[in-house]
Short mmCIF file of C-alpha atoms in Angstrom, two decimals:
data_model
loop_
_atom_site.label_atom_id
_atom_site.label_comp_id
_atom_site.label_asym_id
_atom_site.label_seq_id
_atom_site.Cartn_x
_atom_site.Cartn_y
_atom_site.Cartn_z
CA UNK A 325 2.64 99.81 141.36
CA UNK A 326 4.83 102.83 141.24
CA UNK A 327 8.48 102.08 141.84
CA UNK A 328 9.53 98.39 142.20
CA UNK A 329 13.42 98.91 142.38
CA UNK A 330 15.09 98.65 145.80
CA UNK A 331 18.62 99.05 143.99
CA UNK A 332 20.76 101.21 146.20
CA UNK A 333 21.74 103.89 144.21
CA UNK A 334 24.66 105.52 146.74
CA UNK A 335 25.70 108.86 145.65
CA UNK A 336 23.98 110.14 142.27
CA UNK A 337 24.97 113.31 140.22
CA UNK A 338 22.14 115.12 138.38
CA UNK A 339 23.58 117.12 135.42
CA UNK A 340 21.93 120.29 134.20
CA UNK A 341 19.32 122.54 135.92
CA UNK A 342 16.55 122.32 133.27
CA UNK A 343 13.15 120.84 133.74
CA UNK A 344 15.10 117.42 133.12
CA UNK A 345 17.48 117.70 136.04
CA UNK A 346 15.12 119.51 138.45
CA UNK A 347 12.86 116.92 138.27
CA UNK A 348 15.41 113.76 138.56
CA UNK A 349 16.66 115.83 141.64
CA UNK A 350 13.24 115.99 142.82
CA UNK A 351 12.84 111.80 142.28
CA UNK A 352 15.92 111.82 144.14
CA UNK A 353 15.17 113.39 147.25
CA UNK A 354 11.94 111.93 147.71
CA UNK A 355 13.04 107.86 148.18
CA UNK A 356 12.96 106.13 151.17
CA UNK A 357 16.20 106.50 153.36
CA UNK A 358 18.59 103.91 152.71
CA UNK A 359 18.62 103.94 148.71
CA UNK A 360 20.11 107.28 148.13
CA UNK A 361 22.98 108.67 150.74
CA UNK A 362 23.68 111.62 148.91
CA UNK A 363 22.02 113.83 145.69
CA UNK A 364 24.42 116.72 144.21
CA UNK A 365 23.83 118.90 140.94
CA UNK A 366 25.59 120.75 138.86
CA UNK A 367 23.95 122.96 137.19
CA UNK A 368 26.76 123.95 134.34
CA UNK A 369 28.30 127.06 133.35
CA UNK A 370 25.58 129.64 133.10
CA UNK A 371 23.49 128.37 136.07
CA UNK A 372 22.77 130.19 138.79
CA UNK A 373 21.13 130.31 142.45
CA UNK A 374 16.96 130.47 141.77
CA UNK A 375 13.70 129.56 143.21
CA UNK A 376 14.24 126.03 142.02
CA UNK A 377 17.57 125.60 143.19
CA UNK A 378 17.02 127.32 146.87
CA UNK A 379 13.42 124.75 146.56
CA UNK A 380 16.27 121.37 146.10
CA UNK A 381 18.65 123.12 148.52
CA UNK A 382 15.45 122.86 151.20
CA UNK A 383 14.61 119.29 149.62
CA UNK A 384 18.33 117.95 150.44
CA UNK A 385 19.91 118.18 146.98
CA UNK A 386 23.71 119.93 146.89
CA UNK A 387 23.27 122.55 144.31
CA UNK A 388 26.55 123.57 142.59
CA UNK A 389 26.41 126.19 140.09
CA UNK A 390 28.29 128.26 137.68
CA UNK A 391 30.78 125.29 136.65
CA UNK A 392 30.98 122.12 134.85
CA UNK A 393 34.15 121.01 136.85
CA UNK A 394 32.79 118.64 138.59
CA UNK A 395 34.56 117.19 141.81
CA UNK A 396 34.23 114.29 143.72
CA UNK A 397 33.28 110.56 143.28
CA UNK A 398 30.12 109.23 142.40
CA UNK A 399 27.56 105.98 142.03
CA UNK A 400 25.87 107.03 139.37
CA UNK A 401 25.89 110.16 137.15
CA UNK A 402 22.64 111.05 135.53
CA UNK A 403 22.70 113.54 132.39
CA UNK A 404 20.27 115.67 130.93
CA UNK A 405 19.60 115.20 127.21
CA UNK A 406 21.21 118.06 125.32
CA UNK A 407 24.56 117.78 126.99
CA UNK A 408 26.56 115.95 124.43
CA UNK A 409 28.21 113.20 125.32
CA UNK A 410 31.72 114.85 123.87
CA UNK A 411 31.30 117.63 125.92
CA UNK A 412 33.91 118.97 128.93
CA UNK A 413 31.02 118.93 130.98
CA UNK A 414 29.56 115.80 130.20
CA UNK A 415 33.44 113.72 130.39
CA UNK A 416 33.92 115.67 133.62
CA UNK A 417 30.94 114.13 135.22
CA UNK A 418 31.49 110.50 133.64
CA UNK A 419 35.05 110.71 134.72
CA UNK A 420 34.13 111.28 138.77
CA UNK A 421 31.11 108.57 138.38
CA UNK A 422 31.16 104.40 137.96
CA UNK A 423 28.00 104.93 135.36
CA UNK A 424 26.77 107.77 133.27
CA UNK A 425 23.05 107.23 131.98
CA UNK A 426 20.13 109.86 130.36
CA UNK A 427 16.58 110.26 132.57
CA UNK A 428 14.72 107.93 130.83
CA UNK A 429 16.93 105.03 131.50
CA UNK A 430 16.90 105.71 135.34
CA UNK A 431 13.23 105.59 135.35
CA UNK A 432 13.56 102.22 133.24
CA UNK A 433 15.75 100.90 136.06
CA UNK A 434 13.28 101.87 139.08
CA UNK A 435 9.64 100.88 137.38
CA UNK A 436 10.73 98.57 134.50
CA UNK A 437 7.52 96.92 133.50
CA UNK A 438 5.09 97.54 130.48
CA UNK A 439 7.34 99.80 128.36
CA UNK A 440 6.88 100.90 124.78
CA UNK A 441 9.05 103.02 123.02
CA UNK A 442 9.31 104.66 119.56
CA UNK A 443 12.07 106.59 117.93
CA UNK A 444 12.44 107.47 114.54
CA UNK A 445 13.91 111.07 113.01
CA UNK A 446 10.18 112.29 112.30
CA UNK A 447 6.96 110.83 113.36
CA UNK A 448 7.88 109.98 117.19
CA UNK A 449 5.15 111.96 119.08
CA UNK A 450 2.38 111.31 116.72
CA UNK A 451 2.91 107.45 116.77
CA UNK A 452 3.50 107.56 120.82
CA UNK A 453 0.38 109.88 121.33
CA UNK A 454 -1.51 107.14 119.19
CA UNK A 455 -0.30 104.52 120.43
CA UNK A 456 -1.30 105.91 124.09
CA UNK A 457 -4.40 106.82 122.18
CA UNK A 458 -5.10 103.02 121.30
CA UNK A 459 -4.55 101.69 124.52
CA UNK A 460 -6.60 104.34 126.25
CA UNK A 461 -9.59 103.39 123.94
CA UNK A 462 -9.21 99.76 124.95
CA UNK A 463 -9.95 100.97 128.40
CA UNK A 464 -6.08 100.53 129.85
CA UNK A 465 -4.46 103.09 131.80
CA UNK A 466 -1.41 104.71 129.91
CA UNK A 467 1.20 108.00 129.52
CA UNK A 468 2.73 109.23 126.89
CA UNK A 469 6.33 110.25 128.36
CA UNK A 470 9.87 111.02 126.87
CA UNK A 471 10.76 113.64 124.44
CA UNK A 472 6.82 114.13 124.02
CA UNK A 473 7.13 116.54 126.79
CA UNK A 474 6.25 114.58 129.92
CA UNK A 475 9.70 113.25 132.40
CA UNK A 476 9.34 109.51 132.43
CA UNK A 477 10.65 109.22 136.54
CA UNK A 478 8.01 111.73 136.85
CA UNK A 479 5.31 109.23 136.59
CA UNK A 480 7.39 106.50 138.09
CA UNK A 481 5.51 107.62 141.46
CA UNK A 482 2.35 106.95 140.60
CA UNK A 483 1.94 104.41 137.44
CA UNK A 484 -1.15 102.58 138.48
CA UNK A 485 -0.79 98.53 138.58
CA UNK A 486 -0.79 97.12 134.89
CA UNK A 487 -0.47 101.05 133.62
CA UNK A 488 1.98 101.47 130.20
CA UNK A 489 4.49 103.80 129.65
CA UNK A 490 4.82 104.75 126.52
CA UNK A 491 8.01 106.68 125.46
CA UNK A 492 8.91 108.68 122.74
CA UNK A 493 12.75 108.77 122.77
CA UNK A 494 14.96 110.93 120.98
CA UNK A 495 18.38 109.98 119.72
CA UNK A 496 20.06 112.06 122.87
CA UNK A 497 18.08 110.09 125.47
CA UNK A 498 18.56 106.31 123.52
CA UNK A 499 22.67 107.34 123.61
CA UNK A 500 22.19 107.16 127.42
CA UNK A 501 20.75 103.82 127.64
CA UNK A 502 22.03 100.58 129.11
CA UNK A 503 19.24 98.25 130.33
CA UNK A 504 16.54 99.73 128.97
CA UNK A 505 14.04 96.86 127.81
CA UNK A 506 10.99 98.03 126.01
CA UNK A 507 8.33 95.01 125.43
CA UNK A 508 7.44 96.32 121.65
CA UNK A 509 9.53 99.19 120.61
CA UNK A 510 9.01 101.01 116.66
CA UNK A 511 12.07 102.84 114.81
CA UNK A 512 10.23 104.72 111.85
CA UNK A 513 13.29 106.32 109.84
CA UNK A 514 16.24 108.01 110.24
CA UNK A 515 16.88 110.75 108.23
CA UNK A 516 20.01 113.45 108.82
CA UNK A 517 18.95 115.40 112.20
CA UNK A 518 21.17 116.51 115.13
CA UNK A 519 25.20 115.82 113.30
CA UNK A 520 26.54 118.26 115.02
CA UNK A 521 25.42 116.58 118.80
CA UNK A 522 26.65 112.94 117.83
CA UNK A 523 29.46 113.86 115.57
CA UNK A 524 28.00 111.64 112.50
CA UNK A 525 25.10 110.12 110.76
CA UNK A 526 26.27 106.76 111.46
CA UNK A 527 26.57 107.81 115.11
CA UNK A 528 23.31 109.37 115.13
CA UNK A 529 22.06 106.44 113.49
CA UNK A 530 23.70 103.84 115.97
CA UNK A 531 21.96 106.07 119.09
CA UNK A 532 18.51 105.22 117.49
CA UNK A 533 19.82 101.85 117.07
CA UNK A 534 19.93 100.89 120.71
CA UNK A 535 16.28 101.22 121.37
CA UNK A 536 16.49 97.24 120.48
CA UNK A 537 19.71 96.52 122.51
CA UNK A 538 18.23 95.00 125.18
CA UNK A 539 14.99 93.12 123.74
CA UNK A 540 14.64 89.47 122.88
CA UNK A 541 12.43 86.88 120.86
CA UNK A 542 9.37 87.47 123.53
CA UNK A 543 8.86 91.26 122.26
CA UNK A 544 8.56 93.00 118.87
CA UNK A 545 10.79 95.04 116.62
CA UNK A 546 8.55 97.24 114.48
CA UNK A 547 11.22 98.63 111.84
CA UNK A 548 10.44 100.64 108.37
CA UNK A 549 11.44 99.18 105.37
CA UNK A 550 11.70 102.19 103.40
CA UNK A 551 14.52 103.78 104.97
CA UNK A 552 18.13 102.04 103.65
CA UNK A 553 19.34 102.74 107.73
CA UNK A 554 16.42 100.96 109.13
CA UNK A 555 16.25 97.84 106.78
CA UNK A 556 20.13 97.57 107.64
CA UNK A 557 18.65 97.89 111.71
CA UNK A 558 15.77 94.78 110.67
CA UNK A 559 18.44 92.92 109.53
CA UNK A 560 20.73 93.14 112.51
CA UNK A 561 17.59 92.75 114.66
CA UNK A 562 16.75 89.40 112.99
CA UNK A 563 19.63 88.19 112.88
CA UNK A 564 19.94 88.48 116.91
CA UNK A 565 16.55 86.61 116.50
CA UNK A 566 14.20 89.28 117.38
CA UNK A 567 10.62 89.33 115.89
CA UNK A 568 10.92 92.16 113.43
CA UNK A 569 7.70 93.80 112.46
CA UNK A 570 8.68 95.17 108.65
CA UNK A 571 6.41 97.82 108.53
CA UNK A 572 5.82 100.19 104.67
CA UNK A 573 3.55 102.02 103.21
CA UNK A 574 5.41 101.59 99.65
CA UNK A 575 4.30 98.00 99.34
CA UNK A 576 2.44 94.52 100.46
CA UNK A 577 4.92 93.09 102.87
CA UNK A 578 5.04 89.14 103.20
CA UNK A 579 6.15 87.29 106.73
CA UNK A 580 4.43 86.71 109.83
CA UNK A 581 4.67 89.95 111.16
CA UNK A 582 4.65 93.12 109.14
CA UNK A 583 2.21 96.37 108.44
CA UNK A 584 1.58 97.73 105.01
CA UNK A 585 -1.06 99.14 102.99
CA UNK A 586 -3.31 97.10 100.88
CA UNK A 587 -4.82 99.23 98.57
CA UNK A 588 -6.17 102.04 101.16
CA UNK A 589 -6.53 99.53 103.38
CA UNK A 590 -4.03 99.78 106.36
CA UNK A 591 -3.05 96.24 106.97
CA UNK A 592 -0.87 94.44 109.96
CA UNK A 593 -0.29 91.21 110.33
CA UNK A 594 0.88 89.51 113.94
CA UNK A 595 2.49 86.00 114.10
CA UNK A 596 0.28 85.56 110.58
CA UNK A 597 -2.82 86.96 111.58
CA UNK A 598 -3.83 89.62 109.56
CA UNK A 599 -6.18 92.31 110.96
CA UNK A 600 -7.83 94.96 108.59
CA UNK A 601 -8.07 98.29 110.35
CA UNK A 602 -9.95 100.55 108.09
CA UNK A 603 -9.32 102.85 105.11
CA UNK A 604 -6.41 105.77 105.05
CA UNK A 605 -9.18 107.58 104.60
CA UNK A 606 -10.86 106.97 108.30
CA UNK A 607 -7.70 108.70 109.49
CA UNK A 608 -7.86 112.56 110.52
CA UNK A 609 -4.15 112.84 110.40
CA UNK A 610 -3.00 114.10 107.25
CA UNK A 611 -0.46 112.86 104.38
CA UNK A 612 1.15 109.55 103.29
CA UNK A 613 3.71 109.76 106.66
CA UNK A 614 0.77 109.68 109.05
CA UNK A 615 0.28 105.82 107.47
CA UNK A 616 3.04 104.82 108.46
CA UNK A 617 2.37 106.41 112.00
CA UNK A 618 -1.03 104.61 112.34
CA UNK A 619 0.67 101.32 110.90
CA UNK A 620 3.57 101.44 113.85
CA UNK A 621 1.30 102.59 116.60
CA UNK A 622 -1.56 99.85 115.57
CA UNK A 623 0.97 97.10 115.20
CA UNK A 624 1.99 97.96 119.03
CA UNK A 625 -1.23 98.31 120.50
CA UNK A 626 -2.13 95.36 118.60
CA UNK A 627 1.12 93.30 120.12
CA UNK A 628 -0.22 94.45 123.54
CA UNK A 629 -3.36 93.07 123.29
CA UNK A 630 -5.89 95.43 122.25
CA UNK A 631 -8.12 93.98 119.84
CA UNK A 632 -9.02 95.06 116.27
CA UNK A 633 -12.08 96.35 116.34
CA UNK A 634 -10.77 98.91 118.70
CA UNK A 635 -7.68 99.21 117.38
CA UNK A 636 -9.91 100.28 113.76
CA UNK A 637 -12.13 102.63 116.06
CA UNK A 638 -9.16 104.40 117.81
CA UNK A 639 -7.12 104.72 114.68
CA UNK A 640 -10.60 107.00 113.31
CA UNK A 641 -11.36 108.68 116.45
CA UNK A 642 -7.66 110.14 116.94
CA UNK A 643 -7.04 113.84 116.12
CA UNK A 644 -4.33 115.66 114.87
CA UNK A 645 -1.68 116.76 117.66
CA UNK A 646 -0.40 120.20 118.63
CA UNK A 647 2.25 121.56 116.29
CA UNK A 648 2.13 118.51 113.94
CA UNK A 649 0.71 119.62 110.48
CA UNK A 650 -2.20 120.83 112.78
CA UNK A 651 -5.53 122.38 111.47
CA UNK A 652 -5.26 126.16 113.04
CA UNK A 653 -8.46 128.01 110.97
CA UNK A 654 -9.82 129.41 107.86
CA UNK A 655 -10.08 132.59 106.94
CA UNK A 656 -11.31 133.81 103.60
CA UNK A 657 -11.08 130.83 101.73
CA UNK A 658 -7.07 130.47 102.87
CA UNK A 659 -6.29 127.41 104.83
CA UNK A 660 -3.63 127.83 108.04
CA UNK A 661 -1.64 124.60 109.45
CA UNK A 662 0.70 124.90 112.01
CA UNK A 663 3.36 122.45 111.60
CA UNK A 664 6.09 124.32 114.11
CA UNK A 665 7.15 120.79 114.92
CA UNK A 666 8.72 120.14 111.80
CA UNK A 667 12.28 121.37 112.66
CA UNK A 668 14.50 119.23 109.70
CA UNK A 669 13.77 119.13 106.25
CA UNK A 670 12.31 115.55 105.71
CA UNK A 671 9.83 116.45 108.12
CA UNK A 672 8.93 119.35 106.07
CA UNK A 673 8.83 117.29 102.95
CA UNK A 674 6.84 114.90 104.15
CA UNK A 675 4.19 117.49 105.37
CA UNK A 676 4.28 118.78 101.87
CA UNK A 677 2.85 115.86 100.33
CA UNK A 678 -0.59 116.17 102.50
CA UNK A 679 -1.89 119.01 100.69
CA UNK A 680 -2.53 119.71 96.77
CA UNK A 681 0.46 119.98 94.69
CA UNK A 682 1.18 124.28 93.80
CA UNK A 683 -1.03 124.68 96.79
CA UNK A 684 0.68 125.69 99.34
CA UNK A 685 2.81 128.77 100.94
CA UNK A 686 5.24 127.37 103.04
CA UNK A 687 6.69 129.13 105.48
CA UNK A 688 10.50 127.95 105.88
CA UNK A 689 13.10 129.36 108.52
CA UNK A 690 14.92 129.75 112.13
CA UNK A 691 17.83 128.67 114.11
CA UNK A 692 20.23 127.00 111.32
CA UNK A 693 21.36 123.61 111.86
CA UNK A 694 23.79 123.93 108.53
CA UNK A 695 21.81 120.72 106.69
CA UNK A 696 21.95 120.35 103.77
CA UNK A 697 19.21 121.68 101.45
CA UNK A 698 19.24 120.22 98.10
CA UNK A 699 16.06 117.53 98.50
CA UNK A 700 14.49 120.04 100.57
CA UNK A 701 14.39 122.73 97.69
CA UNK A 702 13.60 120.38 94.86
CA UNK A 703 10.64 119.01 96.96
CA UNK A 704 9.45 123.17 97.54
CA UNK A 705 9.65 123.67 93.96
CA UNK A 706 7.44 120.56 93.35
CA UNK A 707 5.18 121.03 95.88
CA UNK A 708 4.62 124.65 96.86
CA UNK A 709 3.42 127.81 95.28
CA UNK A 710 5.37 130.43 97.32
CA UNK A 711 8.02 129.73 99.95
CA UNK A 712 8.66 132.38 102.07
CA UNK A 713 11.62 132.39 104.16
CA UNK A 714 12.45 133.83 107.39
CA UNK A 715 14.81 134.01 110.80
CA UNK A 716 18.86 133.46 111.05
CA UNK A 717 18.27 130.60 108.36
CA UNK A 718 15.92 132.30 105.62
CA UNK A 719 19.04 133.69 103.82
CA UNK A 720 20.67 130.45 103.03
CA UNK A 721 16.99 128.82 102.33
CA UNK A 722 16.38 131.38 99.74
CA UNK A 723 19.30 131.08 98.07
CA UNK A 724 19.31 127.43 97.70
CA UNK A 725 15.06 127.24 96.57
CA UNK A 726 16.17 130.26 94.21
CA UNK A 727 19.21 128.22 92.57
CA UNK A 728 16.98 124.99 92.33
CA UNK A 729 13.88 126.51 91.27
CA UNK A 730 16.01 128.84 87.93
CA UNK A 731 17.77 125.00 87.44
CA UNK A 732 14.77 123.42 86.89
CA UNK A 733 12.61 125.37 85.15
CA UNK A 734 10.19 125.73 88.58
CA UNK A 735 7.44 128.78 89.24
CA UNK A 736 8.01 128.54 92.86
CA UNK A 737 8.31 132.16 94.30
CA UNK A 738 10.26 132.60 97.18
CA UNK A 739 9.93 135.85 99.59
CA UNK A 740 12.57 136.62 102.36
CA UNK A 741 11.75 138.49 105.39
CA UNK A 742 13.09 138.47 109.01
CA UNK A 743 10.83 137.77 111.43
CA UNK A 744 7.86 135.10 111.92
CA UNK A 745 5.48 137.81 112.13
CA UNK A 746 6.88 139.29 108.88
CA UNK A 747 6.70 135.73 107.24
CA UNK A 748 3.07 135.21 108.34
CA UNK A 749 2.04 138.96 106.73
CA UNK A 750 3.58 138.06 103.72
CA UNK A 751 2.48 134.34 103.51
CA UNK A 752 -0.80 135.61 103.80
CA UNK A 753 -0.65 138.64 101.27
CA UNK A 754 0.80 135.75 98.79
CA UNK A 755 -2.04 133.05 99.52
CA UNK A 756 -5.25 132.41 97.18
CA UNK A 757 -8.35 131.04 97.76
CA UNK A 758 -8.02 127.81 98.49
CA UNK A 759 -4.18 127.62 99.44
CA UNK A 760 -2.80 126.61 102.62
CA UNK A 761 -0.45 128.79 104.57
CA UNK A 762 1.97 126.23 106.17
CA UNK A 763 4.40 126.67 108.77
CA UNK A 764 7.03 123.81 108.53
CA UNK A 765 10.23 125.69 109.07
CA UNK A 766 12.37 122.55 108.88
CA UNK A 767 14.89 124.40 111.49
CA UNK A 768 15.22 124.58 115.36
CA UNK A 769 13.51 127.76 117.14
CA UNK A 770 16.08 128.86 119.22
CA UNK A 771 16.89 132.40 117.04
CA UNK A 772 13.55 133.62 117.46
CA UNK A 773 11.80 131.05 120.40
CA UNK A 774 12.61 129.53 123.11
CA UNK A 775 11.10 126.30 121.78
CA UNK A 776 9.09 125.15 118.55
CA UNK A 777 5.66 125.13 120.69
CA UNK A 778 6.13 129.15 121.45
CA UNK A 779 6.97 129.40 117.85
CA UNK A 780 3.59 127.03 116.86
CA UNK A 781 1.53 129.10 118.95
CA UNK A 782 2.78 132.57 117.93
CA UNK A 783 1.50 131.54 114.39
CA UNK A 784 -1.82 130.40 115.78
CA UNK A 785 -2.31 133.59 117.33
CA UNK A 786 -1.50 135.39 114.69
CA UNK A 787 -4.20 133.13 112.30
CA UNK A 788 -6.88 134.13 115.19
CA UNK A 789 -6.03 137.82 115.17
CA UNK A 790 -6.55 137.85 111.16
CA UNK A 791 -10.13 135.81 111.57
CA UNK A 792 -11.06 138.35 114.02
CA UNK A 793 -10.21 141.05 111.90
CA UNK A 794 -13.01 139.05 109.01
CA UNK A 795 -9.90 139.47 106.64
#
């Protein structure tokens, strides 16, 4: 099937030299002649002439680097996520182009057919690598893509006839969206995450909004209904008469369409026919949240046709992923999870609940976003044992667990050091017998990493090094 557009696309900017706007470049240069007459990037302010740039150069793209002035006059702009929209760079670029849209929505416009997309403050790549999951078990060919990791025009080339993309999309990509037309699309909740990029919560809010813009009564809306921002989305989706899936795992929902637990019984019901897919207990994912997950993901396998029975079986069979409250080894008697994925705080809170309550060392730092802490620390001092706290945001973290735990009366213990490393030695000289050493920083990387996976995987390593020792 591959690409079905034959749009002429005239002269396109590509903005930013990451991995995002090397590989729209490389898209770019690689149509047939007639539906692209020129490709030009800028690469920003701190870019610079390497391998990849001399490799476009050779491919036909006009590399300019070491500015974010852009000249000239352009068909389409197309921005990597991260640039924010109120940025020089970013209103230099929209100013010299008719249209301005993020990666995913260009691949929307060339291969349009058999989307799925999910959005949601936490949750996103667990319910798209399910949902995947589902529809590989039913035998249908199908990529994860988005902010999971994988470009979306990079599999544009080759999506196989009747193949599904299914997208995980982050707030940043969703605020560069025009036609973008999902069939069955799932916004899970929408917690405080990323201010500082969009300039408010309701702005933030509005971005994750817009993965329903463009749908109609045909497809389905799978909202949450216990998050106060997404019952305020179901409403406005209903009332454009879309077919809102009210998904929650709080209680039974009533209607034609919604998901909900019955008792452990994870329940969804499609234009009023209810399909039981096994107990919360089947599921290898851990915690209340990962209902929810299983819920949205079933409910949009379910809408694109794969049947129960394999819906139930997939739902079992599907293991935890990388990074997301993940299993990483035992060593004596101490339990290690790697949740490096978890980079805000309702993330972390939510990971909290999966294990035994006073059970837990939590391991809490990084690059500071400035959000604020207050249900954060009154969840630690509920939930965990010992909190220690590390990187350019342990400091503040400390002081605000400290505070709550002496004005509540809590036994939490909380332990500041600098480094991961430093947090893992004294996470582990902390833990009992039957704890669980958890790494859920609720913060971004970028102090210490150069992305939450490098940061996961240092703490796995560090777990293996400790069971080799027989500690």
């Amino acid at each position: 099937m591959a690409c079905t557009n034959t749009e002429k696309l005239g002269d396109v900017l590509v903005l930013g030299i990451g991995k995002t706007g090397e590989g729209i470049c490389r898209y770019l240069a690689g149509l047939p002649a007639g539906r692209v007459d020129s490709v030009t990037l800028y690469g920003g302010a701190r870019s610079e002439e390497c391998d990849a740039t001399r490799a476009l150069e050779e491919a036909g793209v006009r590399c300019v680097l070491g500015t974010e002035d852009v000249e000239g006059s352009f068909d389409l702009a197309v921005a990597s996520p991260g640039i924010p929209e109120k940025s020089a760079f970013f209103r230099a670029a929209a100013a010299a182009s008719a249209e301005i849209i993020g990666e995913p929505e260009l691949a929307f416009r060339e291969s349009p057919q058999r989307w799925i997309a999910v959005t949601g403050t936490n949750g996103k790549t667990t319910t798209t690598s399910l949902t995947t999951h589902l529809l590989h078990e039913d035998g249908r060919a199908a990529e994860s893509v988005g902010n999971i990791g994988v470009l979306c025009i990079g599999e544009v080339g080759h999506r196989p006839e009747g193949g599904w993309l299914v997208a995980e999309l982050s707030s940043f990509q969703l605020a560069e969206t025009a036609r973008l037309h999902p069939r069955a699309a799932a916004l899970l909740n929408v917690t405080p995450d990323h201010i500082e990029w969009h300039g408010s919560m309701e702005a933030y809010a509005a971005a994750k909004e817009k993965i329903f813009a463009n749908m109609g009564a045909a497809d389905l809306a799978v909202v949450s209904m216990d998050d106060d921002w997404c019952r305020a989305v179901a409403v406005r989706c209903a009332q454009r008469g879309l077919r809102v899936c009210e998904l929650s795992i709080d209680r039974e929902l009533g209607g034609r369409d919604a998901a909900f637990i019955r008792g452990d019984r994870l329940v969804v019901r499609l234009d009023g026919a209810e399909h039981d897919l096994g107990s919360v207990d089947n599921l290898k994912i851990r915690g209340s949240h990962n209902w929810e997950n299983a819920l949205a993901a079933s409910a949009l396998a379910l809408f694109a046709g794969v049947g129960e029975d394999v819906v139930a079986r997939g739902l079992a069979s599907f293991s935890p992923i990388e990074h997301r409250i993940e299993p990483c080894g035992e060593v004596a008697g101490i339990h290690f999870v790697n949740d490096s994925k978890a980079t805000n705080t309702d993330s972390v809170e939510k990971a909290l609940t999966a294990f035994t309550p006073k059970s837990v060392v939590v391991l809490l730092g990084g690059h500071d976003k400035g959000t604020d802490l207050t249900s954060l620390a009154a969840a630690c001092c509920r939930e965990a044992r010992v909190a220690v706290c590390f990187g350019a945001a342990g400091p503040r973290i400390a002081r605000a667990l400290e505070e709550e735990a002496a004005a509540a009366g809590s036994d939490l213990r909380v332990v500041s050091t600098e480094h991961l490393r430093d947090a893992f030695d004294a996470a582990v000289a902390a833990a009992e017998p039957g704890n669980t050493v958890l790494l859920s920083p609720a913060c971004s990387s970028f102090d210490e990493f150069s992305n939450m996976a490098e940061r996961g995987r240092l703490f796995k390593s560090l777990v293996a090094g400790l069971a080799s020792k027989g500690e």
